[in-house]
């Protein structure tokens, strides 16, 4: 979403995070993917600032922690100063790509301050890059899918989530995104959870590793599973689809299904996104307290009830 401040010069943008429940990897090959925008997201506020010369002062914050503090010369877009844990070059690459798409972007001869605020830890894999790209695309008046393609590649499903108001099916057709909003509000949502794996995975590296693998025989079935997930009426049916999807991707990637690492887990478990990191989708037919205890005993402390983090139409974002 985008808003203009009271002065008419201040700008505010906000994009939603994402989670991909089905279609990981194969969405790149044209399979339908089932994705959820999240209440967690990232905002960007841009204000004109009185500073000597023409500069952009950029800050990124999370939980009152300054992750990136950077000064960029304008219109040259050269880094003058920076500090923090985030990669300054990655941000500048996005800004420069935005200018390639809109040559008038950041060509002014006055100073600006841009403040980005994340609702979530960048390690969780909820879309710190896609929400940033979406916000900068709004700011620069450029196509977010094209901007994402130039900088990061990938399918673009995360960009769709950044600007969606609820669950969706996403597919690439002739290189163009097809987005279908879906109703996914079954009673068994309360039995589904996201568990952080304690490891952030490099999505671009995972995509490079996937290229060239034989997956054509699974594309149509993965698309069917994605659709069937959105229409499932019972937890048992949804768990069966989770298990089948996990088995198919395990075969393609040559990696063991997640459940083999947790043979004593009583529910279903499915890898999400780039296998080996970020979050897992798990089902649990019991109290949340017992689930927390079960994973805590295994060394996994961060868990999210799906029905509390997924974005639904007319729902307020987490602040």
PDB file of C-alpha atoms in Angstrom:
ATOM      1  CA  UNK A   1       0.000   0.000   0.000  1.00  0.00           C
ATOM      2  CA  UNK A   2       1.091   3.576  -0.523  1.00  0.00           C
ATOM      3  CA  UNK A   3       0.165   6.847   1.120  1.00  0.00           C
ATOM      4  CA  UNK A   4       1.199  10.486   0.821  1.00  0.00           C
ATOM      5  CA  UNK A   5       2.040  12.397   3.987  1.00  0.00           C
ATOM      6  CA  UNK A   6       0.254  15.524   5.131  1.00  0.00           C
ATOM      7  CA  UNK A   7       2.910  17.779   3.636  1.00  0.00           C
ATOM      8  CA  UNK A   8       2.342  16.289   0.208  1.00  0.00           C
ATOM      9  CA  UNK A   9       6.060  15.489   0.019  1.00  0.00           C
ATOM     10  CA  UNK A  10       6.409  12.709   2.601  1.00  0.00           C
ATOM     11  CA  UNK A  11       5.789   9.209   1.246  1.00  0.00           C
ATOM     12  CA  UNK A  12       4.856   6.005   3.022  1.00  0.00           C
ATOM     13  CA  UNK A  13       4.770   2.488   1.567  1.00  0.00           C
ATOM     14  CA  UNK A  14       4.150  -0.903   3.122  1.00  0.00           C
ATOM     15  CA  UNK A  15       4.408  -4.423   1.708  1.00  0.00           C
ATOM     16  CA  UNK A  16       3.505  -7.795   3.197  1.00  0.00           C
ATOM     17  CA  UNK A  17       5.845 -10.680   3.853  1.00  0.00           C
ATOM     18  CA  UNK A  18       5.265 -14.126   2.376  1.00  0.00           C
ATOM     19  CA  UNK A  19       5.286 -17.853   2.868  1.00  0.00           C
ATOM     20  CA  UNK A  20       5.093 -20.439   0.067  1.00  0.00           C
ATOM     21  CA  UNK A  21       3.073 -23.481   1.122  1.00  0.00           C
ATOM     22  CA  UNK A  22       3.429 -25.431  -2.136  1.00  0.00           C
ATOM     23  CA  UNK A  23       5.250 -25.260  -5.441  1.00  0.00           C
ATOM     24  CA  UNK A  24       8.733 -24.450  -4.158  1.00  0.00           C
ATOM     25  CA  UNK A  25      11.308 -24.733  -6.956  1.00  0.00           C
ATOM     26  CA  UNK A  26       8.728 -25.966  -9.484  1.00  0.00           C
ATOM     27  CA  UNK A  27       6.984 -22.595  -9.607  1.00  0.00           C
ATOM     28  CA  UNK A  28      10.033 -21.579 -11.646  1.00  0.00           C
ATOM     29  CA  UNK A  29       9.059 -24.228 -14.217  1.00  0.00           C
ATOM     30  CA  UNK A  30       5.424 -23.143 -14.530  1.00  0.00           C
ATOM     31  CA  UNK A  31       3.778 -25.087 -11.705  1.00  0.00           C
ATOM     32  CA  UNK A  32       0.984 -23.457  -9.732  1.00  0.00           C
ATOM     33  CA  UNK A  33       2.112 -22.434  -6.276  1.00  0.00           C
ATOM     34  CA  UNK A  34       0.025 -21.779  -3.180  1.00  0.00           C
ATOM     35  CA  UNK A  35       1.266 -18.762  -1.218  1.00  0.00           C
ATOM     36  CA  UNK A  36       0.184 -16.660   1.734  1.00  0.00           C
ATOM     37  CA  UNK A  37       0.926 -12.991   2.378  1.00  0.00           C
ATOM     38  CA  UNK A  38       1.739 -12.408   6.020  1.00  0.00           C
ATOM     39  CA  UNK A  39       0.739  -9.840   8.586  1.00  0.00           C
ATOM     40  CA  UNK A  40       4.467  -9.318   9.050  1.00  0.00           C
ATOM     41  CA  UNK A  41       5.948  -6.929   6.497  1.00  0.00           C
ATOM     42  CA  UNK A  42       8.180  -3.947   5.854  1.00  0.00           C
ATOM     43  CA  UNK A  43       7.400  -0.251   5.612  1.00  0.00           C
ATOM     44  CA  UNK A  44       9.308   2.571   3.963  1.00  0.00           C
ATOM     45  CA  UNK A  45       8.923   6.262   4.762  1.00  0.00           C
ATOM     46  CA  UNK A  46      10.636   8.888   2.626  1.00  0.00           C
ATOM     47  CA  UNK A  47      10.920  12.533   3.675  1.00  0.00           C
ATOM     48  CA  UNK A  48      12.759  15.526   2.302  1.00  0.00           C
ATOM     49  CA  UNK A  49      15.627  16.522   4.563  1.00  0.00           C
ATOM     50  CA  UNK A  50      17.770  19.590   5.085  1.00  0.00           C
ATOM     51  CA  UNK A  51      21.327  18.382   4.485  1.00  0.00           C
ATOM     52  CA  UNK A  52      24.307  19.882   2.675  1.00  0.00           C
ATOM     53  CA  UNK A  53      24.526  18.772  -0.939  1.00  0.00           C
ATOM     54  CA  UNK A  54      22.300  16.086  -2.410  1.00  0.00           C
ATOM     55  CA  UNK A  55      22.244  12.878  -0.412  1.00  0.00           C
ATOM     56  CA  UNK A  56      20.016   9.986   0.553  1.00  0.00           C
ATOM     57  CA  UNK A  57      20.229   8.985   4.211  1.00  0.00           C
ATOM     58  CA  UNK A  58      18.905   5.416   4.481  1.00  0.00           C
ATOM     59  CA  UNK A  59      18.119   3.524   7.674  1.00  0.00           C
ATOM     60  CA  UNK A  60      16.677   0.035   8.183  1.00  0.00           C
ATOM     61  CA  UNK A  61      15.268  -0.872  11.605  1.00  0.00           C
ATOM     62  CA  UNK A  62      13.953  -3.997  13.304  1.00  0.00           C
ATOM     63  CA  UNK A  63      12.673  -4.032  16.883  1.00  0.00           C
ATOM     64  CA  UNK A  64      14.356  -0.678  17.622  1.00  0.00           C
ATOM     65  CA  UNK A  65      17.642  -2.084  16.331  1.00  0.00           C
ATOM     66  CA  UNK A  66      19.399  -0.180  13.572  1.00  0.00           C
ATOM     67  CA  UNK A  67      20.366  -2.828  10.996  1.00  0.00           C
ATOM     68  CA  UNK A  68      21.683  -0.481   8.317  1.00  0.00           C
ATOM     69  CA  UNK A  69      22.684   3.193   8.386  1.00  0.00           C
ATOM     70  CA  UNK A  70      23.922   4.494   5.056  1.00  0.00           C
ATOM     71  CA  UNK A  71      24.594   7.761   3.284  1.00  0.00           C
ATOM     72  CA  UNK A  72      24.425   7.788  -0.531  1.00  0.00           C
ATOM     73  CA  UNK A  73      25.361  10.655  -2.822  1.00  0.00           C
ATOM     74  CA  UNK A  74      22.737  11.836  -5.302  1.00  0.00           C
ATOM     75  CA  UNK A  75      22.326  11.594  -8.161  1.00  0.00           C
ATOM     76  CA  UNK A  76      25.504   9.481  -8.471  1.00  0.00           C
ATOM     77  CA  UNK A  77      24.210   6.802  -6.042  1.00  0.00           C
ATOM     78  CA  UNK A  78      27.611   6.181  -4.523  1.00  0.00           C
ATOM     79  CA  UNK A  79      27.957   4.960  -0.950  1.00  0.00           C
ATOM     80  CA  UNK A  80      29.568   7.643   1.207  1.00  0.00           C
ATOM     81  CA  UNK A  81      29.192   6.029   4.630  1.00  0.00           C
ATOM     82  CA  UNK A  82      27.543   2.948   6.023  1.00  0.00           C
ATOM     83  CA  UNK A  83      27.370   0.744   9.090  1.00  0.00           C
ATOM     84  CA  UNK A  84      25.254  -2.207  10.167  1.00  0.00           C
ATOM     85  CA  UNK A  85      24.705  -5.897   9.544  1.00  0.00           C
ATOM     86  CA  UNK A  86      22.784  -5.707   6.243  1.00  0.00           C
ATOM     87  CA  UNK A  87      24.516  -5.555   2.874  1.00  0.00           C
ATOM     88  CA  UNK A  88      24.683  -1.964   1.671  1.00  0.00           C
ATOM     89  CA  UNK A  89      25.601  -2.984  -1.882  1.00  0.00           C
ATOM     90  CA  UNK A  90      22.391  -5.026  -2.237  1.00  0.00           C
ATOM     91  CA  UNK A  91      20.258  -1.988  -1.462  1.00  0.00           C
ATOM     92  CA  UNK A  92      22.187   0.231  -3.868  1.00  0.00           C
ATOM     93  CA  UNK A  93      21.778  -2.426  -6.573  1.00  0.00           C
ATOM     94  CA  UNK A  94      17.978  -2.186  -6.161  1.00  0.00           C
ATOM     95  CA  UNK A  95      18.029   1.607  -6.303  1.00  0.00           C
ATOM     96  CA  UNK A  96      20.203   1.593  -9.423  1.00  0.00           C
ATOM     97  CA  UNK A  97      17.983  -1.004 -11.097  1.00  0.00           C
ATOM     98  CA  UNK A  98      14.954   1.158 -10.291  1.00  0.00           C
ATOM     99  CA  UNK A  99      16.650   4.071 -12.032  1.00  0.00           C
ATOM    100  CA  UNK A 100      17.307   1.928 -15.084  1.00  0.00           C
ATOM    101  CA  UNK A 101      13.569   1.311 -15.260  1.00  0.00           C
ATOM    102  CA  UNK A 102      12.727   4.937 -14.461  1.00  0.00           C
ATOM    103  CA  UNK A 103      15.638   7.233 -15.410  1.00  0.00           C
ATOM    104  CA  UNK A 104      14.140  10.141 -13.471  1.00  0.00           C
ATOM    105  CA  UNK A 105      14.289   8.302 -10.135  1.00  0.00           C
ATOM    106  CA  UNK A 106      16.523   9.967  -7.502  1.00  0.00           C
ATOM    107  CA  UNK A 107      17.824  12.533  -9.957  1.00  0.00           C
ATOM    108  CA  UNK A 108      16.760  15.470  -7.768  1.00  0.00           C
ATOM    109  CA  UNK A 109      19.257  17.846  -6.250  1.00  0.00           C
ATOM    110  CA  UNK A 110      18.043  17.865  -2.661  1.00  0.00           C
ATOM    111  CA  UNK A 111      18.472  15.483   0.222  1.00  0.00           C
ATOM    112  CA  UNK A 112      16.121  12.757   1.386  1.00  0.00           C
ATOM    113  CA  UNK A 113      15.825  10.461   4.363  1.00  0.00           C
ATOM    114  CA  UNK A 114      14.374   6.964   3.876  1.00  0.00           C
ATOM    115  CA  UNK A 115      13.493   4.840   6.893  1.00  0.00           C
ATOM    116  CA  UNK A 116      12.604   1.165   6.446  1.00  0.00           C
ATOM    117  CA  UNK A 117      11.021  -0.729   9.326  1.00  0.00           C
ATOM    118  CA  UNK A 118      10.830  -4.529   9.402  1.00  0.00           C
ATOM    119  CA  UNK A 119       8.211  -6.366  11.471  1.00  0.00           C
ATOM    120  CA  UNK A 120      10.236  -9.576  11.390  1.00  0.00           C
ATOM    121  CA  UNK A 121      13.741 -10.935  11.781  1.00  0.00           C
ATOM    122  CA  UNK A 122      15.468 -11.131   8.392  1.00  0.00           C
ATOM    123  CA  UNK A 123      16.627 -14.660   9.298  1.00  0.00           C
ATOM    124  CA  UNK A 124      13.082 -16.053   9.234  1.00  0.00           C
ATOM    125  CA  UNK A 125      12.773 -15.951   5.445  1.00  0.00           C
ATOM    126  CA  UNK A 126       9.529 -13.964   5.463  1.00  0.00           C
ATOM    127  CA  UNK A 127      10.534 -11.711   2.569  1.00  0.00           C
ATOM    128  CA  UNK A 128      12.931  -8.972   3.654  1.00  0.00           C
ATOM    129  CA  UNK A 129      14.121  -8.634   0.047  1.00  0.00           C
ATOM    130  CA  UNK A 130      10.742  -8.872  -1.700  1.00  0.00           C
ATOM    131  CA  UNK A 131       9.077  -6.349   0.616  1.00  0.00           C
ATOM    132  CA  UNK A 132      11.990  -3.985   0.058  1.00  0.00           C
ATOM    133  CA  UNK A 133      11.762  -4.371  -3.726  1.00  0.00           C
ATOM    134  CA  UNK A 134       8.004  -3.808  -3.631  1.00  0.00           C
ATOM    135  CA  UNK A 135       8.361  -0.626  -1.578  1.00  0.00           C
ATOM    136  CA  UNK A 136      11.139   0.769  -3.770  1.00  0.00           C
ATOM    137  CA  UNK A 137       9.080  -0.065  -6.867  1.00  0.00           C
ATOM    138  CA  UNK A 138       6.212   1.985  -5.442  1.00  0.00           C
ATOM    139  CA  UNK A 139       8.585   4.823  -4.608  1.00  0.00           C
ATOM    140  CA  UNK A 140      10.232   4.782  -8.056  1.00  0.00           C
ATOM    141  CA  UNK A 141       6.961   4.160  -9.942  1.00  0.00           C
ATOM    142  CA  UNK A 142       8.343   1.021 -11.576  1.00  0.00           C
ATOM    143  CA  UNK A 143       7.081  -2.517 -12.196  1.00  0.00           C
ATOM    144  CA  UNK A 144       7.912  -4.546  -9.067  1.00  0.00           C
ATOM    145  CA  UNK A 145       8.154  -7.818 -11.003  1.00  0.00           C
ATOM    146  CA  UNK A 146      10.606  -6.339 -13.480  1.00  0.00           C
ATOM    147  CA  UNK A 147      12.617  -4.731 -10.700  1.00  0.00           C
ATOM    148  CA  UNK A 148      12.761  -8.021  -8.815  1.00  0.00           C
ATOM    149  CA  UNK A 149      13.756  -9.873 -11.982  1.00  0.00           C
ATOM    150  CA  UNK A 150      16.650  -7.518 -12.643  1.00  0.00           C
ATOM    151  CA  UNK A 151      18.053  -7.749  -9.118  1.00  0.00           C
ATOM    152  CA  UNK A 152      17.122 -11.131  -7.673  1.00  0.00           C
ATOM    153  CA  UNK A 153      15.455 -13.296 -10.325  1.00  0.00           C
ATOM    154  CA  UNK A 154      13.150 -15.968  -8.941  1.00  0.00           C
ATOM    155  CA  UNK A 155       9.517 -16.557  -9.794  1.00  0.00           C
ATOM    156  CA  UNK A 156       8.050 -13.358  -8.360  1.00  0.00           C
ATOM    157  CA  UNK A 157       5.493 -15.091  -6.131  1.00  0.00           C
ATOM    158  CA  UNK A 158       6.910 -13.132  -3.195  1.00  0.00           C
ATOM    159  CA  UNK A 159       6.208  -9.867  -5.033  1.00  0.00           C
ATOM    160  CA  UNK A 160       2.612 -11.001  -5.555  1.00  0.00           C
ATOM    161  CA  UNK A 161       2.327 -11.635  -1.819  1.00  0.00           C
ATOM    162  CA  UNK A 162       3.860  -8.249  -1.031  1.00  0.00           C
ATOM    163  CA  UNK A 163       0.833  -6.561  -2.565  1.00  0.00           C
ATOM    164  CA  UNK A 164      -1.913  -9.110  -1.944  1.00  0.00           C
ATOM    165  CA  UNK A 165      -4.659  -8.950   0.663  1.00  0.00           C
ATOM    166  CA  UNK A 166      -5.090 -12.688   1.172  1.00  0.00           C
ATOM    167  CA  UNK A 167      -4.140 -16.226   0.040  1.00  0.00           C
ATOM    168  CA  UNK A 168      -3.332 -16.770  -3.627  1.00  0.00           C
ATOM    169  CA  UNK A 169      -2.356 -19.212  -6.340  1.00  0.00           C
ATOM    170  CA  UNK A 170       0.604 -18.059  -8.411  1.00  0.00           C
ATOM    171  CA  UNK A 171       1.829 -19.322 -11.771  1.00  0.00           C
ATOM    172  CA  UNK A 172       4.228 -18.184 -14.470  1.00  0.00           C
ATOM    173  CA  UNK A 173       2.784 -18.360 -17.987  1.00  0.00           C
ATOM    174  CA  UNK A 174       5.132 -17.356 -20.792  1.00  0.00           C
ATOM    175  CA  UNK A 175       7.182 -15.518 -18.209  1.00  0.00           C
ATOM    176  CA  UNK A 176       4.226 -13.486 -16.951  1.00  0.00           C
ATOM    177  CA  UNK A 177       2.656 -13.858 -13.497  1.00  0.00           C
ATOM    178  CA  UNK A 178      -0.889 -15.196 -13.187  1.00  0.00           C
ATOM    179  CA  UNK A 179      -2.420 -14.532  -9.788  1.00  0.00           C
ATOM    180  CA  UNK A 180      -5.652 -16.022  -8.502  1.00  0.00           C
ATOM    181  CA  UNK A 181      -7.014 -15.041  -5.110  1.00  0.00           C
ATOM    182  CA  UNK A 182      -8.405 -17.962  -3.125  1.00  0.00           C
ATOM    183  CA  UNK A 183     -10.379 -18.532   0.048  1.00  0.00           C
ATOM    184  CA  UNK A 184      -8.308 -20.497   2.529  1.00  0.00           C
ATOM    185  CA  UNK A 185      -9.943 -20.157   5.901  1.00  0.00           C
ATOM    186  CA  UNK A 186     -10.668 -23.762   6.962  1.00  0.00           C
ATOM    187  CA  UNK A 187     -11.255 -24.653  10.581  1.00  0.00           C
ATOM    188  CA  UNK A 188      -8.083 -26.779  10.605  1.00  0.00           C
ATOM    189  CA  UNK A 189      -5.897 -23.694  10.107  1.00  0.00           C
ATOM    190  CA  UNK A 190      -5.519 -23.717  13.878  1.00  0.00           C
ATOM    191  CA  UNK A 191      -3.677 -27.050  13.516  1.00  0.00           C
ATOM    192  CA  UNK A 192      -1.009 -25.651  11.154  1.00  0.00           C
ATOM    193  CA  UNK A 193       2.206 -23.992  12.314  1.00  0.00           C
ATOM    194  CA  UNK A 194       5.413 -22.554  10.921  1.00  0.00           C
ATOM    195  CA  UNK A 195       8.611 -23.623  12.681  1.00  0.00           C
ATOM    196  CA  UNK A 196      11.849 -21.715  12.149  1.00  0.00           C
ATOM    197  CA  UNK A 197      14.637 -24.142  11.248  1.00  0.00           C
ATOM    198  CA  UNK A 198      17.362 -22.076  12.985  1.00  0.00           C
ATOM    199  CA  UNK A 199      18.990 -21.595   9.608  1.00  0.00           C
ATOM    200  CA  UNK A 200      18.583 -18.936   6.910  1.00  0.00           C
ATOM    201  CA  UNK A 201      18.852 -20.428   3.431  1.00  0.00           C
ATOM    202  CA  UNK A 202      20.249 -18.606   0.379  1.00  0.00           C
ATOM    203  CA  UNK A 203      17.334 -18.747  -2.061  1.00  0.00           C
ATOM    204  CA  UNK A 204      19.403 -17.706  -5.074  1.00  0.00           C
ATOM    205  CA  UNK A 205      21.945 -20.459  -4.423  1.00  0.00           C
ATOM    206  CA  UNK A 206      19.112 -22.977  -3.989  1.00  0.00           C
ATOM    207  CA  UNK A 207      17.618 -21.934  -7.332  1.00  0.00           C
ATOM    208  CA  UNK A 208      20.981 -22.329  -9.064  1.00  0.00           C
ATOM    209  CA  UNK A 209      21.339 -25.813  -7.593  1.00  0.00           C
ATOM    210  CA  UNK A 210      17.845 -26.753  -8.786  1.00  0.00           C
ATOM    211  CA  UNK A 211      18.357 -25.717 -12.407  1.00  0.00           C
ATOM    212  CA  UNK A 212      18.829 -28.711 -14.685  1.00  0.00           C
ATOM    213  CA  UNK A 213      17.093 -31.245 -12.443  1.00  0.00           C
ATOM    214  CA  UNK A 214      14.478 -33.474 -14.068  1.00  0.00           C
ATOM    215  CA  UNK A 215      11.164 -32.116 -12.799  1.00  0.00           C
ATOM    216  CA  UNK A 216       8.838 -32.043 -15.829  1.00  0.00           C
ATOM    217  CA  UNK A 217       7.046 -35.202 -14.756  1.00  0.00           C
ATOM    218  CA  UNK A 218       5.964 -33.568 -11.484  1.00  0.00           C
ATOM    219  CA  UNK A 219       4.853 -30.113 -12.616  1.00  0.00           C
ATOM    220  CA  UNK A 220       1.219 -30.967 -13.335  1.00  0.00           C
ATOM    221  CA  UNK A 221       0.813 -32.953 -10.123  1.00  0.00           C
ATOM    222  CA  UNK A 222       2.353 -30.174  -8.009  1.00  0.00           C
ATOM    223  CA  UNK A 223      -0.110 -27.749  -9.627  1.00  0.00           C
ATOM    224  CA  UNK A 224      -2.969 -30.079  -8.713  1.00  0.00           C
ATOM    225  CA  UNK A 225      -1.724 -30.367  -5.142  1.00  0.00           C
ATOM    226  CA  UNK A 226      -1.581 -26.571  -4.845  1.00  0.00           C
ATOM    227  CA  UNK A 227      -5.211 -26.250  -5.929  1.00  0.00           C
ATOM    228  CA  UNK A 228      -6.309 -29.170  -3.759  1.00  0.00           C
ATOM    229  CA  UNK A 229      -4.636 -27.605  -0.733  1.00  0.00           C
ATOM    230  CA  UNK A 230      -6.775 -24.493  -1.121  1.00  0.00           C
ATOM    231  CA  UNK A 231      -9.921 -26.646  -1.267  1.00  0.00           C
ATOM    232  CA  UNK A 232      -9.093 -29.191   1.449  1.00  0.00           C
ATOM    233  CA  UNK A 233     -11.930 -29.623   3.940  1.00  0.00           C
ATOM    234  CA  UNK A 234     -10.174 -31.663   6.628  1.00  0.00           C
ATOM    235  CA  UNK A 235      -6.798 -31.722   8.339  1.00  0.00           C
ATOM    236  CA  UNK A 236      -6.318 -35.333   7.260  1.00  0.00           C
ATOM    237  CA  UNK A 237      -6.802 -34.402   3.603  1.00  0.00           C
ATOM    238  CA  UNK A 238      -4.391 -31.466   3.899  1.00  0.00           C
ATOM    239  CA  UNK A 239      -1.785 -33.627   5.635  1.00  0.00           C
ATOM    240  CA  UNK A 240      -1.964 -36.161   2.805  1.00  0.00           C
ATOM    241  CA  UNK A 241      -1.226 -33.382   0.304  1.00  0.00           C
ATOM    242  CA  UNK A 242       1.668 -32.125   2.435  1.00  0.00           C
ATOM    243  CA  UNK A 243       3.156 -35.624   2.555  1.00  0.00           C
ATOM    244  CA  UNK A 244       2.779 -36.218  -1.184  1.00  0.00           C
ATOM    245  CA  UNK A 245       4.312 -32.857  -2.063  1.00  0.00           C
ATOM    246  CA  UNK A 246       7.251 -33.526   0.251  1.00  0.00           C
ATOM    247  CA  UNK A 247       7.818 -36.934  -1.332  1.00  0.00           C
ATOM    248  CA  UNK A 248       7.786 -35.552  -4.893  1.00  0.00           C
ATOM    249  CA  UNK A 249      10.255 -32.766  -4.117  1.00  0.00           C
ATOM    250  CA  UNK A 250      12.450 -35.162  -2.167  1.00  0.00           C
ATOM    251  CA  UNK A 251      12.749 -37.326  -5.273  1.00  0.00           C
ATOM    252  CA  UNK A 252      13.564 -34.369  -7.539  1.00  0.00           C
ATOM    253  CA  UNK A 253      16.088 -32.744  -5.208  1.00  0.00           C
ATOM    254  CA  UNK A 254      17.687 -35.960  -4.030  1.00  0.00           C
ATOM    255  CA  UNK A 255      17.182 -34.934  -0.400  1.00  0.00           C
ATOM    256  CA  UNK A 256      15.531 -36.806   2.438  1.00  0.00           C
ATOM    257  CA  UNK A 257      12.017 -35.712   3.439  1.00  0.00           C
ATOM    258  CA  UNK A 258      11.939 -33.572   6.545  1.00  0.00           C
ATOM    259  CA  UNK A 259       9.924 -36.171   8.458  1.00  0.00           C
ATOM    260  CA  UNK A 260      12.859 -38.585   8.317  1.00  0.00           C
ATOM    261  CA  UNK A 261      14.753 -36.208  10.615  1.00  0.00           C
ATOM    262  CA  UNK A 262      11.905 -36.342  13.135  1.00  0.00           C
ATOM    263  CA  UNK A 263      10.620 -39.893  12.943  1.00  0.00           C
ATOM    264  CA  UNK A 264       8.786 -39.595  16.269  1.00  0.00           C
ATOM    265  CA  UNK A 265       6.756 -36.528  15.256  1.00  0.00           C
ATOM    266  CA  UNK A 266       3.035 -37.426  15.341  1.00  0.00           C
ATOM    267  CA  UNK A 267       1.875 -34.991  12.628  1.00  0.00           C
ATOM    268  CA  UNK A 268       2.897 -34.109   9.077  1.00  0.00           C
ATOM    269  CA  UNK A 269       5.942 -31.996   8.224  1.00  0.00           C
ATOM    270  CA  UNK A 270       6.733 -30.182   4.996  1.00  0.00           C
ATOM    271  CA  UNK A 271       9.786 -28.225   3.914  1.00  0.00           C
ATOM    272  CA  UNK A 272       9.114 -24.710   2.622  1.00  0.00           C
ATOM    273  CA  UNK A 273      11.002 -22.474   0.235  1.00  0.00           C
ATOM    274  CA  UNK A 274      14.640 -23.390  -0.269  1.00  0.00           C
ATOM    275  CA  UNK A 275      14.999 -26.803   1.355  1.00  0.00           C
ATOM    276  CA  UNK A 276      17.405 -26.950   4.252  1.00  0.00           C
ATOM    277  CA  UNK A 277      16.566 -23.616   5.841  1.00  0.00           C
ATOM    278  CA  UNK A 278      14.046 -20.955   6.789  1.00  0.00           C
ATOM    279  CA  UNK A 279      10.703 -22.413   7.965  1.00  0.00           C
ATOM    280  CA  UNK A 280       8.794 -25.684   7.933  1.00  0.00           C
ATOM    281  CA  UNK A 281       5.054 -26.247   7.801  1.00  0.00           C
ATOM    282  CA  UNK A 282       3.838 -28.716  10.419  1.00  0.00           C
ATOM    283  CA  UNK A 283       0.454 -30.041  11.490  1.00  0.00           C
ATOM    284  CA  UNK A 284      -0.418 -30.708  15.114  1.00  0.00           C
ATOM    285  CA  UNK A 285      -3.605 -32.132  16.566  1.00  0.00           C
ATOM    286  CA  UNK A 286      -3.145 -30.993  20.155  1.00  0.00           C
ATOM    287  CA  UNK A 287      -2.456 -27.967  22.331  1.00  0.00           C
ATOM    288  CA  UNK A 288      -0.058 -25.275  21.192  1.00  0.00           C
ATOM    289  CA  UNK A 289       1.745 -25.527  24.538  1.00  0.00           C
ATOM    290  CA  UNK A 290       2.568 -29.202  23.903  1.00  0.00           C
ATOM    291  CA  UNK A 291       3.771 -28.418  20.392  1.00  0.00           C
ATOM    292  CA  UNK A 292       6.043 -25.667  21.692  1.00  0.00           C
ATOM    293  CA  UNK A 293       7.401 -28.063  24.290  1.00  0.00           C
ATOM    294  CA  UNK A 294       7.980 -30.802  21.680  1.00  0.00           C
ATOM    295  CA  UNK A 295      10.039 -28.569  19.366  1.00  0.00           C
ATOM    296  CA  UNK A 296      11.780 -26.796  22.222  1.00  0.00           C
ATOM    297  CA  UNK A 297      13.087 -30.148  23.408  1.00  0.00           C
ATOM    298  CA  UNK A 298      14.530 -30.618  19.907  1.00  0.00           C
ATOM    299  CA  UNK A 299      16.247 -27.226  19.961  1.00  0.00           C
ATOM    300  CA  UNK A 300      13.734 -25.210  17.918  1.00  0.00           C
ATOM    301  CA  UNK A 301      12.386 -22.245  19.854  1.00  0.00           C
ATOM    302  CA  UNK A 302      10.606 -20.097  17.250  1.00  0.00           C
ATOM    303  CA  UNK A 303       7.128 -21.161  16.158  1.00  0.00           C
ATOM    304  CA  UNK A 304       4.230 -19.327  14.500  1.00  0.00           C
ATOM    305  CA  UNK A 305       0.550 -20.401  14.439  1.00  0.00           C
ATOM    306  CA  UNK A 306      -0.367 -20.082  10.757  1.00  0.00           C
ATOM    307  CA  UNK A 307      -3.810 -18.618  11.401  1.00  0.00           C
ATOM    308  CA  UNK A 308      -2.254 -15.788  13.420  1.00  0.00           C
ATOM    309  CA  UNK A 309       0.436 -14.724  10.949  1.00  0.00           C
ATOM    310  CA  UNK A 310      -1.301 -15.095   7.577  1.00  0.00           C
ATOM    311  CA  UNK A 311      -2.868 -11.947   6.181  1.00  0.00           C
ATOM    312  CA  UNK A 312      -6.595 -11.974   5.535  1.00  0.00           C
ATOM    313  CA  UNK A 313      -8.667  -9.323   3.729  1.00  0.00           C
ATOM    314  CA  UNK A 314      -9.505  -6.259   5.844  1.00  0.00           C
ATOM    315  CA  UNK A 315      -7.083  -7.412   8.539  1.00  0.00           C
ATOM    316  CA  UNK A 316      -4.712  -5.000  10.232  1.00  0.00           C
ATOM    317  CA  UNK A 317      -0.992  -5.545   9.762  1.00  0.00           C
ATOM    318  CA  UNK A 318       1.187  -6.493  12.710  1.00  0.00           C
ATOM    319  CA  UNK A 319       3.008  -3.422  14.057  1.00  0.00           C
TER     320      UNK A 319
END
